[in-house]
Amino acid sequence: MKASDSVDERAAGAVLDIDLGAIAENYRRLRATAPGSDCAAVVKADAYGLGAAQIAPVLRYEGCRDFFVALLAEGIALRGLLPDARIHVLNGLLADTEQDFVDHRLVPVLNDLEQIDRWAARGRAEGPLPAIVHLDTGMNRLGLGSDETAALIAAPDRLDGIDLRYWMSHLVAAEDAGSPLAAEQRRRLVDWLGRLPPAPVSLANSSGIFRGAEFAFDLLRPGVALYGVNPTPGAPNPMRPVVALRARILQVRDVDSPMTVGYGATHRVGGKGKIATISVGYADGFLRSLSGAGFGVIAGRRVPVVGRVSMDLVTLDVGDVPASALAPGAFVELIGPHHTIDELAVEAGTIGYEILTALGRRYCRRYHGGLDHGGLD
Ligand SMILES: *Cc1c(COP(=O)(O)O)cnc(C)c1O
């Protein structure tokens, strides 16, 4: 979404502020954790819902050369923004897409032997073609499993015609500091690498970067940490926050007799109380699981979501908030300095990734600290 596509602030129910300067700072912090490694940026799903068109050029300006997207379509769109970046497509080389990869100079992440054979055959005919090969060390989702890896170890000439940029693998539970899985995956990867042709290696996602130097290898692949979500759950967030979300109060209602609030009558006000209705709902990605579970902040006070989240509206118990802070049109913080995206994710029973990628299209989106003046503000 271009900035010009954003909803006008006066016409919107809620304002989403996105700090491009914080994303740039987060990129520098992540890169600095492993000075011997290159640092890529994962910008799939429109940069986790925050706008690849605004964010990718900022990261490129910071010196990022390697970008990862999920889909071929995302790669083609990103090529239009970044003429000289290396763009890698995680979801692989689907049948009959080879010419698109060549035309847009995209690098496929090859996920099985069939993709390797198809890309290598074309490379042998036309000159070497770049690729990453994904080795599945435990995710059981994409990549060459142990049988296919063994077959490649036995016949490494299947890679002839491929300009192998990286061996890649992906961690299952990097964010769980107590889990032994990351170390097991690393051992399996190192064992395979010892028997495969040499090439640079990429393993660590955001959380993997914080597992220590032995996970860094040659190329870091952070996504969510760039966008301010805590890559080290349970420990302080080493990243700068990137998004702030505020919704407008539409109406404040005094309740003085026992009554219920919202669809399904799930919340009962016992006696005297005050309910504020704000202009955000599940159609905006304010997840319905926040019904009776989420919080906002008004005038420094935490206010709970009461009753069901509806499509366009949320009701808050504001009984403890001074009336002066409750004028219609005033804003309630939903994500920001007093209520982090990680807190909201826990309240919703999900992860920051889903909160980000669900952020809706009806917000007034405002970007700060961008490249408008020929450099970062
Ligand atoms: C999404 C993704 C990443 C980025 O993961 P984060 O946890 O967001 O840092 C890295 N590698 C692969 C293969 C991915 O699919």
Short mmCIF file of C-alpha atoms and ligand atoms in Angstrom, two decimals:
data_model
loop_
_atom_site.label_atom_id
_atom_site.label_comp_id
_atom_site.label_asym_id
_atom_site.label_seq_id
_atom_site.Cartn_x
_atom_site.Cartn_y
_atom_site.Cartn_z
CA MET A 1 0.00 0.00 0.00
CA LYS A 2 1.37 3.39 -0.96
CA ALA A 3 1.17 6.19 1.60
CA SER A 4 -1.28 7.91 -0.73
CA ASP A 5 -3.62 4.91 -0.45
CA SER A 6 -3.97 5.51 3.27
CA VAL A 7 -7.24 6.67 4.72
CA ASP A 8 -7.38 10.37 5.64
CA GLU A 9 -6.92 10.84 9.37
CA ARG A 10 -10.19 12.68 9.98
CA ALA A 11 -12.10 10.06 8.02
CA ALA A 12 -10.49 7.05 9.73
CA GLY A 13 -11.51 5.38 12.96
CA ALA A 14 -7.97 4.57 14.01
CA VAL A 15 -4.43 5.70 13.25
CA LEU A 16 -1.52 3.32 12.63
CA ASP A 17 1.89 4.96 12.97
CA ILE A 18 4.85 3.08 11.45
CA ASP A 19 8.35 4.25 12.40
CA LEU A 20 10.68 3.60 9.46
CA GLY A 21 13.58 5.04 11.44
CA ALA A 22 13.04 2.36 14.10
CA ILE A 23 13.06 -0.35 11.41
CA ALA A 24 16.38 1.02 10.12
CA GLU A 25 17.75 1.06 13.68
CA ASN A 26 16.55 -2.52 14.25
CA TYR A 27 18.30 -3.61 11.06
CA ARG A 28 21.56 -2.02 12.28
CA ARG A 29 21.20 -3.70 15.70
CA LEU A 30 20.60 -7.13 14.19
CA ARG A 31 23.51 -6.76 11.79
CA ALA A 32 25.76 -5.66 14.66
CA THR A 33 25.05 -8.87 16.62
CA ALA A 34 27.08 -10.84 14.04
CA PRO A 35 29.70 -8.57 12.46
CA GLY A 36 31.14 -11.43 10.42
CA SER A 37 27.82 -12.25 8.75
CA ASP A 38 25.68 -10.54 6.16
CA CYS A 39 22.19 -9.54 7.24
CA ALA A 40 19.19 -10.06 4.96
CA ALA A 41 15.65 -8.79 5.52
CA VAL A 42 12.52 -10.92 5.28
CA VAL A 43 9.76 -8.80 3.73
CA LYS A 44 7.19 -11.48 2.87
CA ALA A 45 3.47 -10.74 3.31
CA ASP A 46 4.00 -7.05 2.46
CA ALA A 47 6.73 -6.70 5.10
CA TYR A 48 4.60 -8.44 7.74
CA GLY A 49 1.66 -6.22 6.87
CA LEU A 50 3.51 -2.94 7.35
CA GLY A 51 4.18 -2.04 3.70
CA ALA A 52 7.05 -3.43 1.65
CA ALA A 53 6.90 -0.42 -0.68
CA GLN A 54 7.85 1.91 2.18
CA ILE A 55 10.11 -0.44 4.13
CA ALA A 56 12.24 -2.26 1.55
CA PRO A 57 13.85 0.93 0.14
CA VAL A 58 14.75 2.02 3.69
CA LEU A 59 16.47 -1.30 4.36
CA ARG A 60 18.24 -1.15 1.00
CA TYR A 61 19.45 2.35 1.93
CA GLU A 62 20.83 0.88 5.18
CA GLY A 63 22.97 -1.44 3.09
CA CYS A 64 20.77 -4.54 3.04
CA ARG A 65 21.38 -6.42 -0.23
CA ASP A 66 19.49 -9.67 0.39
CA PHE A 67 15.70 -9.80 0.65
CA PHE A 68 13.40 -12.78 1.17
CA VAL A 69 9.76 -13.03 0.10
CA ALA A 70 7.42 -16.03 0.19
CA LEU A 71 5.77 -15.83 -3.23
CA LEU A 72 6.94 -15.32 -6.78
CA ALA A 73 4.34 -12.53 -7.05
CA GLU A 74 5.92 -10.79 -4.06
CA GLY A 75 9.33 -11.13 -5.65
CA ILE A 76 8.17 -9.59 -8.93
CA ALA A 77 6.60 -6.65 -7.07
CA LEU A 78 9.73 -6.16 -4.96
CA ARG A 79 11.96 -6.18 -8.04
CA GLY A 80 10.05 -3.08 -9.20
CA LEU A 81 11.11 -1.32 -5.98
CA LEU A 82 14.66 -2.64 -5.70
CA PRO A 83 16.39 -2.85 -9.06
CA ASP A 84 19.75 -3.98 -7.66
CA ALA A 85 18.90 -6.21 -4.65
CA ARG A 86 19.19 -9.99 -4.43
CA ILE A 87 15.62 -11.21 -4.03
CA HIS A 88 15.02 -14.76 -2.83
CA VAL A 89 11.68 -16.58 -3.10
CA LEU A 90 11.14 -18.95 -0.17
CA ASN A 91 8.20 -20.94 -1.50
CA GLY A 92 10.32 -22.45 -4.23
CA LEU A 93 10.38 -23.01 -7.98
CA LEU A 94 6.89 -24.10 -8.96
CA ALA A 95 6.41 -25.74 -12.36
CA ASP A 96 6.52 -23.41 -15.39
CA THR A 97 7.78 -20.40 -13.42
CA GLU A 98 11.45 -20.64 -14.47
CA GLN A 99 11.13 -17.89 -17.07
CA ASP A 100 9.60 -15.51 -14.50
CA PHE A 101 12.56 -16.08 -12.19
CA VAL A 102 14.96 -15.36 -15.06
CA ASP A 103 13.04 -12.32 -16.35
CA HIS A 104 12.88 -10.66 -12.91
CA ARG A 105 16.32 -11.86 -11.77
CA LEU A 106 14.81 -13.66 -8.77
CA VAL A 107 16.63 -16.36 -6.82
CA PRO A 108 14.52 -19.44 -6.05
CA VAL A 109 14.91 -21.28 -2.79
CA LEU A 110 14.93 -24.86 -4.13
CA ASN A 111 12.94 -27.09 -1.80
CA ASP A 112 13.28 -30.55 -3.38
CA LEU A 113 15.37 -32.56 -5.83
CA GLU A 114 12.89 -32.09 -8.65
CA GLN A 115 13.29 -28.30 -8.37
CA ILE A 116 17.07 -28.69 -8.25
CA ASP A 117 17.07 -30.89 -11.37
CA ARG A 118 14.80 -28.53 -13.31
CA TRP A 119 16.81 -25.40 -12.42
CA ALA A 120 20.16 -27.16 -12.99
CA ALA A 121 19.08 -28.41 -16.43
CA ARG A 122 18.25 -24.88 -17.50
CA GLY A 123 21.51 -23.60 -16.01
CA ARG A 124 23.55 -26.20 -17.90
CA ALA A 125 21.86 -25.12 -21.13
CA GLU A 126 22.00 -21.33 -20.68
CA GLY A 127 24.73 -20.63 -18.13
CA PRO A 128 24.72 -20.98 -14.32
CA LEU A 129 21.59 -19.86 -12.51
CA PRO A 130 21.58 -18.62 -8.88
CA ALA A 131 19.72 -20.52 -6.16
CA ILE A 132 19.53 -21.28 -2.48
CA VAL A 133 19.01 -24.91 -1.50
CA HIS A 134 16.83 -25.48 1.57
CA LEU A 135 17.80 -28.43 3.77
CA ASP A 136 15.06 -29.49 6.18
CA THR A 137 16.72 -30.18 9.52
CA GLY A 138 13.51 -30.69 11.49
CA MET A 139 10.66 -28.39 10.44
CA ASN A 140 9.12 -30.98 8.11
CA ARG A 141 7.50 -28.27 6.07
CA LEU A 142 9.70 -27.27 3.13
CA GLY A 143 13.17 -28.29 2.01
CA LEU A 144 15.09 -31.49 1.30
CA GLY A 145 14.48 -34.07 4.02
CA SER A 146 17.12 -36.58 5.06
CA ASP A 147 16.45 -39.01 2.17
CA GLU A 148 16.71 -36.29 -0.47
CA THR A 149 19.76 -34.78 1.23
CA ALA A 150 21.41 -38.22 1.25
CA ALA A 151 20.66 -38.54 -2.48
CA LEU A 152 22.27 -35.15 -3.11
CA ILE A 153 25.32 -36.11 -1.03
CA ALA A 154 25.62 -39.24 -3.21
CA ALA A 155 25.26 -37.28 -6.46
CA PRO A 156 26.45 -33.69 -5.95
CA ASP A 157 26.85 -33.22 -9.71
CA ARG A 158 23.07 -32.72 -9.77
CA LEU A 159 23.97 -29.16 -8.74
CA ASP A 160 25.99 -28.58 -11.93
CA GLY A 161 24.47 -25.56 -13.67
CA ILE A 162 23.46 -23.95 -10.34
CA ASP A 163 25.32 -21.00 -8.88
CA LEU A 164 24.74 -22.08 -5.27
CA ARG A 165 24.46 -18.93 -3.17
CA TYR A 166 23.60 -20.57 0.18
CA TRP A 167 22.67 -23.76 1.89
CA MET A 168 19.72 -22.75 4.04
CA SER A 169 17.80 -24.27 6.92
CA HIS A 170 15.10 -22.91 9.24
CA LEU A 171 14.79 -23.25 13.02
CA VAL A 172 11.72 -24.85 14.59
CA ALA A 173 11.73 -23.21 18.05
CA ALA A 174 14.47 -20.61 18.09
CA GLU A 175 12.45 -18.33 20.41
CA ASP A 176 12.28 -21.01 23.11
CA ALA A 177 15.56 -20.61 24.98
CA GLY A 178 14.98 -23.85 26.90
CA SER A 179 14.40 -26.02 23.85
CA PRO A 180 17.17 -28.36 22.67
CA LEU A 181 15.76 -28.37 19.12
CA ALA A 182 17.87 -25.52 17.77
CA ALA A 183 21.11 -27.20 18.83
CA GLU A 184 19.93 -30.52 17.34
CA GLN A 185 19.03 -28.86 14.05
CA ARG A 186 22.39 -27.11 13.96
CA ARG A 187 24.22 -30.42 14.53
CA ARG A 188 22.28 -32.11 11.73
CA LEU A 189 22.99 -29.18 9.40
CA VAL A 190 26.73 -29.16 10.15
CA ASP A 191 26.88 -32.92 9.62
CA TRP A 192 25.25 -32.60 6.18
CA LEU A 193 27.36 -29.59 5.21
CA GLY A 194 30.49 -31.63 5.86
CA ARG A 195 29.42 -34.04 3.11
CA LEU A 196 28.00 -31.54 0.58
CA PRO A 197 29.85 -29.20 -1.79
CA PRO A 198 31.01 -26.04 0.01
CA ALA A 199 28.84 -22.90 -0.13
CA PRO A 200 27.88 -20.15 2.33
CA VAL A 201 25.20 -21.02 4.91
CA SER A 202 22.08 -19.29 6.28
CA LEU A 203 20.23 -20.54 9.37
CA ALA A 204 19.12 -17.86 11.84
CA ASN A 205 15.74 -16.11 11.79
CA SER A 206 15.11 -13.23 14.26
CA SER A 207 15.17 -15.41 17.37
CA GLY A 208 18.01 -17.55 16.04
CA ILE A 209 20.20 -14.45 15.87
CA PHE A 210 19.95 -14.21 19.67
CA ARG A 211 20.95 -17.88 20.22
CA GLY A 212 24.63 -17.06 19.97
CA ALA A 213 27.40 -16.74 17.44
CA GLU A 214 27.36 -20.42 16.46
CA PHE A 215 23.94 -19.88 14.84
CA ALA A 216 24.98 -16.89 12.74
CA PHE A 217 26.81 -18.61 9.84
CA ASP A 218 27.07 -16.39 6.73
CA LEU A 219 23.64 -14.78 6.31
CA LEU A 220 21.09 -13.76 8.97
CA ARG A 221 17.42 -13.86 7.93
CA PRO A 222 15.45 -11.67 10.37
CA GLY A 223 11.84 -10.77 9.78
CA VAL A 224 9.71 -10.03 12.82
CA ALA A 225 12.47 -8.40 14.92
CA LEU A 226 12.90 -5.73 12.25
CA TYR A 227 9.28 -4.79 12.89
CA GLY A 228 9.71 -4.46 16.65
CA VAL A 229 8.34 -7.76 17.94
CA ASN A 230 10.41 -9.25 20.78
CA PRO A 231 12.62 -12.04 19.37
CA THR A 232 13.55 -13.13 22.93
CA PRO A 233 10.21 -13.82 24.68
CA GLY A 234 10.58 -13.86 28.44
CA ALA A 235 13.52 -11.44 28.32
CA PRO A 236 13.48 -7.68 27.65
CA ASN A 237 12.88 -6.73 24.01
CA PRO A 238 16.21 -5.81 22.38
CA MET A 239 14.40 -4.14 19.46
CA ARG A 240 12.90 -0.68 19.09
CA PRO A 241 9.10 -0.60 18.79
CA VAL A 242 7.90 0.15 15.27
CA VAL A 243 4.10 0.37 15.31
CA ALA A 244 1.63 2.39 17.32
CA LEU A 245 -2.12 1.93 16.98
CA ARG A 246 -4.71 4.33 18.40
CA ALA A 247 -8.48 4.16 17.96
CA ARG A 248 -11.00 6.91 18.45
CA ILE A 249 -13.67 7.00 21.13
CA LEU A 250 -17.07 7.24 19.41
CA GLN A 251 -19.36 7.31 22.43
CA VAL A 252 -19.24 6.98 26.20
CA ARG A 253 -22.14 5.40 27.99
CA ASP A 254 -22.96 5.61 31.70
CA VAL A 255 -24.52 2.43 32.98
CA ASP A 256 -26.37 2.71 36.27
CA SER A 257 -28.49 -0.42 36.38
CA PRO A 258 -27.37 -4.01 35.76
CA MET A 259 -27.05 -4.52 31.99
CA THR A 260 -25.07 -6.46 29.42
CA VAL A 261 -22.67 -5.13 26.79
CA GLY A 262 -22.38 -6.19 23.19
CA TYR A 263 -23.31 -9.21 21.05
CA GLY A 264 -24.15 -12.37 22.89
CA ALA A 265 -24.54 -10.46 26.17
CA THR A 266 -21.22 -11.90 27.32
CA HIS A 267 -20.37 -9.06 29.68
CA ARG A 268 -22.57 -7.92 32.54
CA VAL A 269 -22.16 -4.57 34.25
CA GLY A 270 -23.29 -5.14 37.83
CA GLY A 271 -24.14 -1.64 38.99
CA LYS A 272 -22.66 1.71 38.18
CA GLY A 273 -20.16 1.78 35.32
CA LYS A 274 -18.96 3.53 32.21
CA ILE A 275 -18.44 1.99 28.78
CA ALA A 276 -16.52 3.61 25.92
CA THR A 277 -17.12 2.40 22.38
CA ILE A 278 -14.13 2.78 20.08
CA SER A 279 -13.75 2.72 16.31
CA VAL A 280 -11.88 -0.53 15.62
CA GLY A 281 -13.01 -4.11 15.17
CA TYR A 282 -12.11 -7.51 13.84
CA ALA A 283 -12.43 -6.18 10.29
CA ASP A 284 -9.35 -4.11 11.14
CA GLY A 285 -7.41 -7.08 12.48
CA PHE A 286 -8.30 -6.35 16.09
CA LEU A 287 -8.78 -10.04 16.68
CA ARG A 288 -12.07 -11.36 18.01
CA SER A 289 -10.13 -13.45 20.53
CA LEU A 290 -9.47 -10.15 22.36
CA SER A 291 -13.14 -10.21 23.46
CA GLY A 292 -13.09 -9.94 27.25
CA ALA A 293 -9.29 -10.37 27.14
CA GLY A 294 -7.57 -7.35 25.55
CA PHE A 295 -6.60 -4.01 27.01
CA GLY A 296 -6.21 -0.44 25.84
CA VAL A 297 -4.69 2.54 27.62
CA ILE A 298 -6.34 5.92 28.18
CA ALA A 299 -4.68 8.70 30.18
CA GLY A 300 -2.19 6.22 31.60
CA ARG A 301 -4.89 3.80 32.79
CA ARG A 302 -5.33 0.25 31.51
CA VAL A 303 -8.88 -0.26 30.31
CA PRO A 304 -10.15 -3.78 29.61
CA VAL A 305 -12.09 -4.84 26.53
CA VAL A 306 -15.51 -5.93 27.75
CA GLY A 307 -17.99 -7.96 25.73
CA ARG A 308 -17.39 -9.19 22.21
CA VAL A 309 -15.16 -7.50 19.67
CA SER A 310 -17.49 -6.73 16.76
CA MET A 311 -16.66 -5.99 13.13
CA ASP A 312 -16.20 -2.24 13.53
CA LEU A 313 -16.49 -1.61 17.27
CA VAL A 314 -14.93 -2.51 20.57
CA THR A 315 -16.28 -1.67 24.04
CA LEU A 316 -14.00 -0.78 26.94
CA ASP A 317 -14.71 -0.51 30.66
CA VAL A 318 -13.61 3.04 31.43
CA GLY A 319 -15.17 3.33 34.88
CA ASP A 320 -11.82 4.43 36.37
CA VAL A 321 -10.90 7.01 33.74
CA PRO A 322 -11.50 10.72 34.40
CA ALA A 323 -14.29 12.11 32.23
CA SER A 324 -11.90 14.74 30.84
CA ALA A 325 -10.03 11.96 28.95
CA LEU A 326 -13.18 10.47 27.47
CA ALA A 327 -14.42 13.01 24.95
CA PRO A 328 -15.71 11.49 21.70
CA GLY A 329 -12.88 11.74 19.17
CA ALA A 330 -10.17 11.21 21.82
CA PHE A 331 -7.79 8.34 21.19
CA VAL A 332 -7.22 5.10 23.07
CA GLU A 333 -3.80 3.47 22.74
CA LEU A 334 -4.07 -0.15 21.59
CA ILE A 335 -0.42 -0.70 20.65
CA GLY A 336 2.22 1.73 21.85
CA PRO A 337 4.61 2.65 24.63
CA HIS A 338 2.15 1.64 27.40
CA HIS A 339 0.88 -1.53 25.74
CA THR A 340 3.27 -3.43 23.49
CA ILE A 341 2.44 -5.54 20.48
CA ASP A 342 3.74 -8.54 22.43
CA GLU A 343 1.31 -7.85 25.29
CA LEU A 344 -1.59 -7.54 22.87
CA ALA A 345 -0.55 -10.80 21.21
CA VAL A 346 -0.56 -12.66 24.54
CA GLU A 347 -3.99 -11.23 25.38
CA ALA A 348 -5.26 -12.44 21.99
CA GLY A 349 -3.73 -15.88 22.49
CA THR A 350 -1.47 -15.46 19.47
CA ILE A 351 1.94 -14.14 18.44
CA GLY A 352 3.13 -10.71 17.33
CA TYR A 353 3.50 -12.04 13.77
CA GLU A 354 -0.26 -12.54 13.50
CA ILE A 355 -1.09 -9.18 15.07
CA LEU A 356 1.16 -7.47 12.49
CA THR A 357 -0.02 -9.34 9.41
CA ALA A 358 -3.68 -8.90 10.42
CA LEU A 359 -3.42 -5.08 10.68
CA GLY A 360 -6.24 -3.82 8.52
CA ARG A 361 -6.63 -1.59 5.50
CA ARG A 362 -9.00 0.93 7.05
CA TYR A 363 -6.46 2.63 9.28
CA CYS A 364 -4.97 6.00 8.57
CA ARG A 365 -1.42 4.73 8.03
CA ARG A 366 1.31 7.26 8.69
CA TYR A 367 4.98 6.56 7.99
CA HIS A 368 7.66 8.41 9.94
CA GLY A 369 11.39 8.78 9.43
CA GLY A 370 11.41 7.71 5.79
CA LEU A 371 13.58 8.52 2.78
CA ASP A 372 11.61 11.53 1.55
CA HIS A 373 14.55 13.91 1.81
CA GLY A 374 17.11 11.79 0.01
CA GLY A 375 18.19 10.17 3.27
CA LEU A 376 16.68 8.94 6.51
CA ASP A 377 15.11 11.75 8.55
C1 LIG B 1 9.57 -16.03 7.74
C2 LIG B 1 10.92 -16.66 7.66
C3 LIG B 1 12.03 -16.04 8.25
C4 LIG B 1 11.91 -14.85 9.17
O1 LIG B 1 11.49 -15.32 10.41
P1 LIG B 1 11.30 -14.34 11.67
O2 LIG B 1 11.00 -15.27 12.78
O3 LIG B 1 10.19 -13.43 11.32
O4 LIG B 1 12.59 -13.62 11.84
C5 LIG B 1 13.27 -16.59 8.02
N1 LIG B 1 13.41 -17.71 7.27
C6 LIG B 1 12.36 -18.36 6.72
C7 LIG B 1 12.58 -19.59 5.93
C8 LIG B 1 11.08 -17.86 6.90
O5 LIG B 1 10.03 -18.50 6.37
#
